[in-house]
PDB file of C-alpha atoms in Angstrom:
ATOM      1  CA  UNK A  16      41.772 -33.007 -29.665  1.00 77.00           C
ATOM      2  CA  UNK A  17      42.717 -29.066 -28.100  1.00 85.00           C
ATOM      3  CA  UNK A  18      41.239 -27.309 -31.669  1.00 87.00           C
ATOM      4  CA  UNK A  19      38.384 -28.915 -31.054  1.00 88.00           C
ATOM      5  CA  UNK A  20      37.620 -27.846 -27.238  1.00 87.00           C
ATOM      6  CA  UNK A  21      38.989 -24.752 -28.200  1.00 89.00           C
ATOM      7  CA  UNK A  22      36.979 -23.669 -30.803  1.00 89.00           C
ATOM      8  CA  UNK A  23      33.695 -25.176 -29.160  1.00 90.00           C
ATOM      9  CA  UNK A  24      34.264 -22.823 -26.150  1.00 92.00           C
ATOM     10  CA  UNK A  25      35.099 -19.834 -28.431  1.00 90.00           C
ATOM     11  CA  UNK A  26      31.854 -20.901 -30.219  1.00 90.00           C
ATOM     12  CA  UNK A  27      30.211 -20.887 -27.125  1.00 93.00           C
ATOM     13  CA  UNK A  28      31.472 -17.677 -25.586  1.00 91.00           C
ATOM     14  CA  UNK A  29      30.476 -16.075 -29.254  1.00 89.00           C
ATOM     15  CA  UNK A  30      26.965 -17.335 -28.492  1.00 89.00           C
ATOM     16  CA  UNK A  31      26.510 -15.790 -25.201  1.00 87.00           C
ATOM     17  CA  UNK A  32      28.066 -12.710 -25.679  1.00 83.00           C
ATOM     18  CA  UNK A  33      25.498 -12.082 -28.794  1.00 84.00           C
ATOM     19  CA  UNK A  34      22.979 -13.073 -26.533  1.00 79.00           C
ATOM     20  CA  UNK A  35      23.871 -10.995 -23.439  1.00 77.00           C
ATOM     21  CA  UNK A  36      24.188  -7.781 -26.345  1.00 76.00           C
ATOM     22  CA  UNK A  37      20.635  -8.607 -27.479  1.00 76.00           C
ATOM     23  CA  UNK A  38      19.183  -8.916 -24.601  1.00 72.00           C
ATOM     24  CA  UNK A  39      17.785  -5.683 -23.191  1.00 79.00           C
ATOM     25  CA  UNK A  40      18.503  -4.231 -19.953  1.00 83.00           C
ATOM     26  CA  UNK A  41      15.981  -4.383 -16.845  1.00 84.00           C
ATOM     27  CA  UNK A  42      16.731  -1.593 -14.452  1.00 91.00           C
ATOM     28  CA  UNK A  43      15.374  -1.938 -10.942  1.00 93.00           C
ATOM     29  CA  UNK A  44      14.295   0.844  -8.917  1.00 93.00           C
ATOM     30  CA  UNK A  45      13.535   0.931  -5.263  1.00 94.00           C
ATOM     31  CA  UNK A  46      11.080   2.791  -2.810  1.00 94.00           C
ATOM     32  CA  UNK A  47      11.723   2.552   0.819  1.00 94.00           C
ATOM     33  CA  UNK A  48       8.584   3.166   3.569  1.00 92.00           C
ATOM     34  CA  UNK A  49       8.134   2.220   6.811  1.00 90.00           C
ATOM     35  CA  UNK A  50       5.117   0.715   8.668  1.00 85.00           C
ATOM     36  CA  UNK A  51       3.690   2.168  11.919  1.00 80.00           C
ATOM     37  CA  UNK A  52       1.272  -0.513  13.531  1.00 73.00           C
ATOM     38  CA  UNK A  53       0.541   2.184  16.101  1.00 68.00           C
ATOM     39  CA  UNK A  54      -1.053   4.433  13.872  1.00 61.00           C
ATOM     40  CA  UNK A  55      -3.525   6.697  15.137  1.00 57.00           C
ATOM     41  CA  UNK A  56      -6.824   5.084  15.765  1.00 57.00           C
ATOM     42  CA  UNK A  57      -9.874   7.432  16.816  1.00 54.00           C
ATOM     43  CA  UNK A  58     -11.597   6.353  20.046  1.00 55.00           C
ATOM     44  CA  UNK A  59      -9.138   3.557  20.829  1.00 57.00           C
ATOM     45  CA  UNK A  60      -9.004   2.806  24.191  1.00 54.00           C
ATOM     46  CA  UNK A  61      -5.120   3.473  25.053  1.00 53.00           C
ATOM     47  CA  UNK A  62      -5.101   1.944  28.393  1.00 52.00           C
ATOM     48  CA  UNK A  63      -6.247  -1.457  27.465  1.00 54.00           C
ATOM     49  CA  UNK A  64      -3.705  -3.706  29.027  1.00 54.00           C
ATOM     50  CA  UNK A  65      -4.125  -6.260  26.273  1.00 51.00           C
ATOM     51  CA  UNK A  66      -3.333  -3.972  23.315  1.00 57.00           C
ATOM     52  CA  UNK A  67       0.518  -4.926  23.908  1.00 57.00           C
ATOM     53  CA  UNK A  68      -0.093  -8.535  23.504  1.00 55.00           C
ATOM     54  CA  UNK A  69      -2.459  -8.262  20.156  1.00 55.00           C
ATOM     55  CA  UNK A  70       0.544  -6.060  18.911  1.00 57.00           C
ATOM     56  CA  UNK A  71       2.873  -8.604  19.932  1.00 58.00           C
ATOM     57  CA  UNK A  72       0.947 -11.395  18.509  1.00 56.00           C
ATOM     58  CA  UNK A  73      -0.672  -9.648  15.479  1.00 60.00           C
ATOM     59  CA  UNK A  74       2.668  -7.765  14.040  1.00 77.00           C
ATOM     60  CA  UNK A  75       3.532 -10.566  11.469  1.00 80.00           C
ATOM     61  CA  UNK A  76      -0.234 -10.689   9.957  1.00 84.00           C
ATOM     62  CA  UNK A  77      -0.235  -6.905  10.335  1.00 83.00           C
ATOM     63  CA  UNK A  78       2.823  -6.748   7.743  1.00 87.00           C
ATOM     64  CA  UNK A  79       1.793  -9.670   5.762  1.00 89.00           C
ATOM     65  CA  UNK A  80      -1.692  -7.926   5.434  1.00 89.00           C
ATOM     66  CA  UNK A  81       0.324  -4.641   4.371  1.00 91.00           C
ATOM     67  CA  UNK A  82       2.397  -6.123   1.860  1.00 93.00           C
ATOM     68  CA  UNK A  83      -0.862  -7.682   0.135  1.00 94.00           C
ATOM     69  CA  UNK A  84      -2.301  -4.019   0.110  1.00 93.00           C
ATOM     70  CA  UNK A  85       0.817  -3.345  -1.624  1.00 94.00           C
ATOM     71  CA  UNK A  86       0.032  -5.585  -4.112  1.00 94.00           C
ATOM     72  CA  UNK A  87      -3.642  -5.182  -4.634  1.00 94.00           C
ATOM     73  CA  UNK A  88      -5.479  -4.189  -7.498  1.00 93.00           C
ATOM     74  CA  UNK A  89      -7.169  -0.897  -5.607  1.00 93.00           C
ATOM     75  CA  UNK A  90      -3.103   0.031  -5.141  1.00 95.00           C
ATOM     76  CA  UNK A  91      -1.940  -0.378  -8.621  1.00 95.00           C
ATOM     77  CA  UNK A  92      -5.402   0.468 -10.356  1.00 94.00           C
ATOM     78  CA  UNK A  93      -4.649   4.042  -8.712  1.00 94.00           C
ATOM     79  CA  UNK A  94      -1.150   3.528 -10.607  1.00 95.00           C
ATOM     80  CA  UNK A  95      -2.167   2.951 -13.704  1.00 94.00           C
ATOM     81  CA  UNK A  96      -5.165   5.427 -13.744  1.00 93.00           C
ATOM     82  CA  UNK A  97      -2.868   8.499 -11.931  1.00 93.00           C
ATOM     83  CA  UNK A  98       0.059   7.586 -14.521  1.00 93.00           C
ATOM     84  CA  UNK A  99      -2.501   7.217 -17.399  1.00 91.00           C
ATOM     85  CA  UNK A 100      -0.139   3.839 -18.201  1.00 91.00           C
ATOM     86  CA  UNK A 101      -3.120   2.364 -20.500  1.00 90.00           C
ATOM     87  CA  UNK A 102      -2.148   4.732 -22.703  1.00 88.00           C
ATOM     88  CA  UNK A 103       1.887   5.375 -21.999  1.00 88.00           C
ATOM     89  CA  UNK A 104       3.654   3.804 -25.254  1.00 86.00           C
ATOM     90  CA  UNK A 105       6.542   4.105 -22.597  1.00 85.00           C
ATOM     91  CA  UNK A 106       5.385   1.644 -20.527  1.00 86.00           C
ATOM     92  CA  UNK A 107       3.514  -0.264 -22.853  1.00 84.00           C
ATOM     93  CA  UNK A 108       6.364  -0.796 -25.094  1.00 80.00           C
ATOM     94  CA  UNK A 109       3.994   0.509 -27.768  1.00 83.00           C
ATOM     95  CA  UNK A 110       1.836   3.090 -29.311  1.00 86.00           C
ATOM     96  CA  UNK A 111      -1.638   1.354 -28.779  1.00 83.00           C
ATOM     97  CA  UNK A 112      -4.383   2.017 -31.045  1.00 84.00           C
ATOM     98  CA  UNK A 113      -6.869   2.367 -27.828  1.00 84.00           C
ATOM     99  CA  UNK A 114      -6.697   2.266 -24.132  1.00 80.00           C
ATOM    100  CA  UNK A 115      -5.969  -1.309 -22.958  1.00 85.00           C
ATOM    101  CA  UNK A 116      -7.830  -2.357 -20.356  1.00 89.00           C
ATOM    102  CA  UNK A 117      -7.017  -1.262 -16.850  1.00 89.00           C
ATOM    103  CA  UNK A 118      -6.978  -4.995 -15.615  1.00 92.00           C
ATOM    104  CA  UNK A 119      -4.524  -6.203 -17.849  1.00 92.00           C
ATOM    105  CA  UNK A 120      -2.015  -3.011 -17.181  1.00 92.00           C
ATOM    106  CA  UNK A 121      -2.779  -3.723 -12.920  1.00 93.00           C
ATOM    107  CA  UNK A 122      -1.650  -7.583 -13.771  1.00 94.00           C
ATOM    108  CA  UNK A 123       1.446  -6.385 -15.948  1.00 92.00           C
ATOM    109  CA  UNK A 124       2.681  -3.660 -13.481  1.00 94.00           C
ATOM    110  CA  UNK A 125       1.944  -6.476 -11.019  1.00 95.00           C
ATOM    111  CA  UNK A 126       4.855  -8.442 -12.655  1.00 94.00           C
ATOM    112  CA  UNK A 127       7.018  -6.147 -12.519  1.00 94.00           C
ATOM    113  CA  UNK A 128       6.298  -5.377  -8.933  1.00 96.00           C
ATOM    114  CA  UNK A 129       8.349  -7.270  -5.856  1.00 95.00           C
ATOM    115  CA  UNK A 130       7.353  -6.303  -2.421  1.00 95.00           C
ATOM    116  CA  UNK A 131      10.729  -7.064  -0.518  1.00 94.00           C
ATOM    117  CA  UNK A 132      10.768  -6.711   3.629  1.00 94.00           C
ATOM    118  CA  UNK A 133      13.898  -5.861   5.575  1.00 92.00           C
ATOM    119  CA  UNK A 134      14.545  -8.399   7.421  1.00 91.00           C
ATOM    120  CA  UNK A 135      13.885  -7.376  11.442  1.00 86.00           C
ATOM    121  CA  UNK A 136      12.409  -3.968  10.948  1.00 88.00           C
ATOM    122  CA  UNK A 137       9.118  -2.233   9.912  1.00 88.00           C
ATOM    123  CA  UNK A 138      10.822  -1.217   6.486  1.00 92.00           C
ATOM    124  CA  UNK A 139       9.764  -2.418   3.224  1.00 94.00           C
ATOM    125  CA  UNK A 140      10.909  -2.002  -0.056  1.00 96.00           C
ATOM    126  CA  UNK A 141       9.050  -1.620  -3.351  1.00 96.00           C
ATOM    127  CA  UNK A 142      11.012  -2.312  -6.442  1.00 97.00           C
ATOM    128  CA  UNK A 143       9.996  -2.457  -9.868  1.00 96.00           C
ATOM    129  CA  UNK A 144      11.519  -3.750 -13.000  1.00 94.00           C
ATOM    130  CA  UNK A 145      11.376  -2.062 -16.330  1.00 92.00           C
ATOM    131  CA  UNK A 146      13.721  -1.299 -19.088  1.00 89.00           C
ATOM    132  CA  UNK A 147      13.968   2.362 -18.380  1.00 89.00           C
ATOM    133  CA  UNK A 148      15.443   3.187 -15.177  1.00 92.00           C
ATOM    134  CA  UNK A 149      13.248   6.364 -15.277  1.00 92.00           C
ATOM    135  CA  UNK A 150      10.407   4.700 -15.911  1.00 92.00           C
ATOM    136  CA  UNK A 151      11.596   2.149 -12.990  1.00 94.00           C
ATOM    137  CA  UNK A 152      11.950   4.957 -10.208  1.00 95.00           C
ATOM    138  CA  UNK A 153       8.383   6.676 -11.932  1.00 94.00           C
ATOM    139  CA  UNK A 154       6.348   3.321 -11.115  1.00 95.00           C
ATOM    140  CA  UNK A 155       7.574   2.362  -7.731  1.00 96.00           C
ATOM    141  CA  UNK A 156       7.626   6.059  -6.532  1.00 96.00           C
ATOM    142  CA  UNK A 157       3.377   5.979  -8.006  1.00 96.00           C
ATOM    143  CA  UNK A 158       2.938   2.735  -6.051  1.00 96.00           C
ATOM    144  CA  UNK A 159       4.030   3.968  -2.680  1.00 96.00           C
ATOM    145  CA  UNK A 160       2.214   7.323  -3.454  1.00 95.00           C
ATOM    146  CA  UNK A 161      -0.769   4.922  -3.963  1.00 95.00           C
ATOM    147  CA  UNK A 162      -0.497   3.148  -0.860  1.00 94.00           C
ATOM    148  CA  UNK A 163       0.099   6.147   1.398  1.00 91.00           C
ATOM    149  CA  UNK A 164      -3.294   7.559  -0.073  1.00 91.00           C
ATOM    150  CA  UNK A 165      -5.082   4.540   0.575  1.00 89.00           C
ATOM    151  CA  UNK A 166      -3.937   4.631   3.824  1.00 85.00           C
ATOM    152  CA  UNK A 167      -4.853   7.820   4.443  1.00 82.00           C
ATOM    153  CA  UNK A 168      -8.042   7.790   3.032  1.00 81.00           C
ATOM    154  CA  UNK A 169      -8.723   4.531   5.250  1.00 78.00           C
ATOM    155  CA  UNK A 170      -7.834   6.557   8.119  1.00 73.00           C
ATOM    156  CA  UNK A 171      -9.708   9.791   6.992  1.00 66.00           C
ATOM    157  CA  UNK A 172     -12.910   7.588   6.936  1.00 62.00           C
ATOM    158  CA  UNK A 173     -12.343   6.323  10.340  1.00 61.00           C
ATOM    159  CA  UNK A 174     -12.000   9.459  11.644  1.00 62.00           C
ATOM    160  CA  UNK A 175     -15.169  10.547   9.808  1.00 64.00           C
ATOM    161  CA  UNK A 176     -17.084   7.748  11.089  1.00 60.00           C
ATOM    162  CA  UNK A 177     -15.973   8.503  14.631  1.00 63.00           C
ATOM    163  CA  UNK A 178     -17.085  12.044  14.275  1.00 67.00           C
ATOM    164  CA  UNK A 179     -20.129  11.443  12.996  1.00 68.00           C
ATOM    165  CA  UNK A 180     -21.084   9.011  16.391  1.00 71.00           C
ATOM    166  CA  UNK A 181     -19.898  11.369  18.452  1.00 68.00           C
ATOM    167  CA  UNK A 182     -22.025  13.904  17.334  1.00 74.00           C
ATOM    168  CA  UNK A 183     -24.734  11.332  17.848  1.00 75.00           C
ATOM    169  CA  UNK A 184     -23.234  10.639  21.255  1.00 74.00           C
ATOM    170  CA  UNK A 185     -23.425  14.412  22.093  1.00 74.00           C
ATOM    171  CA  UNK A 186     -26.994  14.857  20.705  1.00 78.00           C
ATOM    172  CA  UNK A 187     -28.080  12.092  22.771  1.00 76.00           C
ATOM    173  CA  UNK A 188     -26.518  13.010  25.880  1.00 77.00           C
ATOM    174  CA  UNK A 189     -27.706  16.697  25.635  1.00 81.00           C
ATOM    175  CA  UNK A 190     -31.465  15.257  25.336  1.00 80.00           C
ATOM    176  CA  UNK A 191     -31.222  13.203  28.328  1.00 82.00           C
ATOM    177  CA  UNK A 192     -29.793  16.061  29.906  1.00 80.00           C
ATOM    178  CA  UNK A 193     -32.317  18.016  29.374  1.00 81.00           C
ATOM    179  CA  UNK A 194     -35.152  15.281  30.248  1.00 83.00           C
ATOM    180  CA  UNK A 195     -33.104  14.887  33.482  1.00 84.00           C
ATOM    181  CA  UNK A 196     -32.955  19.129  33.932  1.00 81.00           C
ATOM    182  CA  UNK A 197     -36.686  18.706  33.761  1.00 79.00           C
ATOM    183  CA  UNK A 198     -37.243  15.938  36.090  1.00 83.00           C
ATOM    184  CA  UNK A 199     -35.191  17.454  38.768  1.00 79.00           C
ATOM    185  CA  UNK A 200     -37.254  21.145  38.117  1.00 81.00           C
ATOM    186  CA  UNK A 201     -40.729  19.207  38.689  1.00 80.00           C
ATOM    187  CA  UNK A 202     -39.319  17.172  41.654  1.00 79.00           C
ATOM    188  CA  UNK A 203     -38.595  20.843  43.229  1.00 80.00           C
ATOM    189  CA  UNK A 204     -41.505  22.076  42.694  1.00 79.00           C
ATOM    190  CA  UNK A 205     -43.570  19.365  44.407  1.00 74.00           C
TER     191      UNK A 205
END
């Protein structure tokens, strides 16, 4: 019996070794980000006593939302467009005869992406798996940059909206002041 058992063990080991050599290696690259739930908000009321309580209660929802934004079509399509992944043979594995649909490439990128929060912190790892380590690093950094760009655009838009609103308020109060001054002059004449 021992020769049969030994030969089966050796056969199993040979099959396992052959399989492990035939499978291509998958590398993982990570990029670390820090979330700031206390980002600058134009026209916010810093004296609001309920703000501290809402920050405590909404923290988990805030982080979950940020994780979903990182994985969103919007952020990943920015990566696909900026890096030209729909035409990139290194990313796709072969040279495409025509550009691949962005939606398909976004789904493929999402399949390689893992958003991994660091427990008890405001940190999150963006991890990408790829058969080429430099490509994995390039993709993870691009996802982080696209997420940061999206946040910057959102903040810039909010600041611009606040500026427009303040300009409108300025004009309104200028007009109101002029009317009040005119009324005061009329009152003094009488």
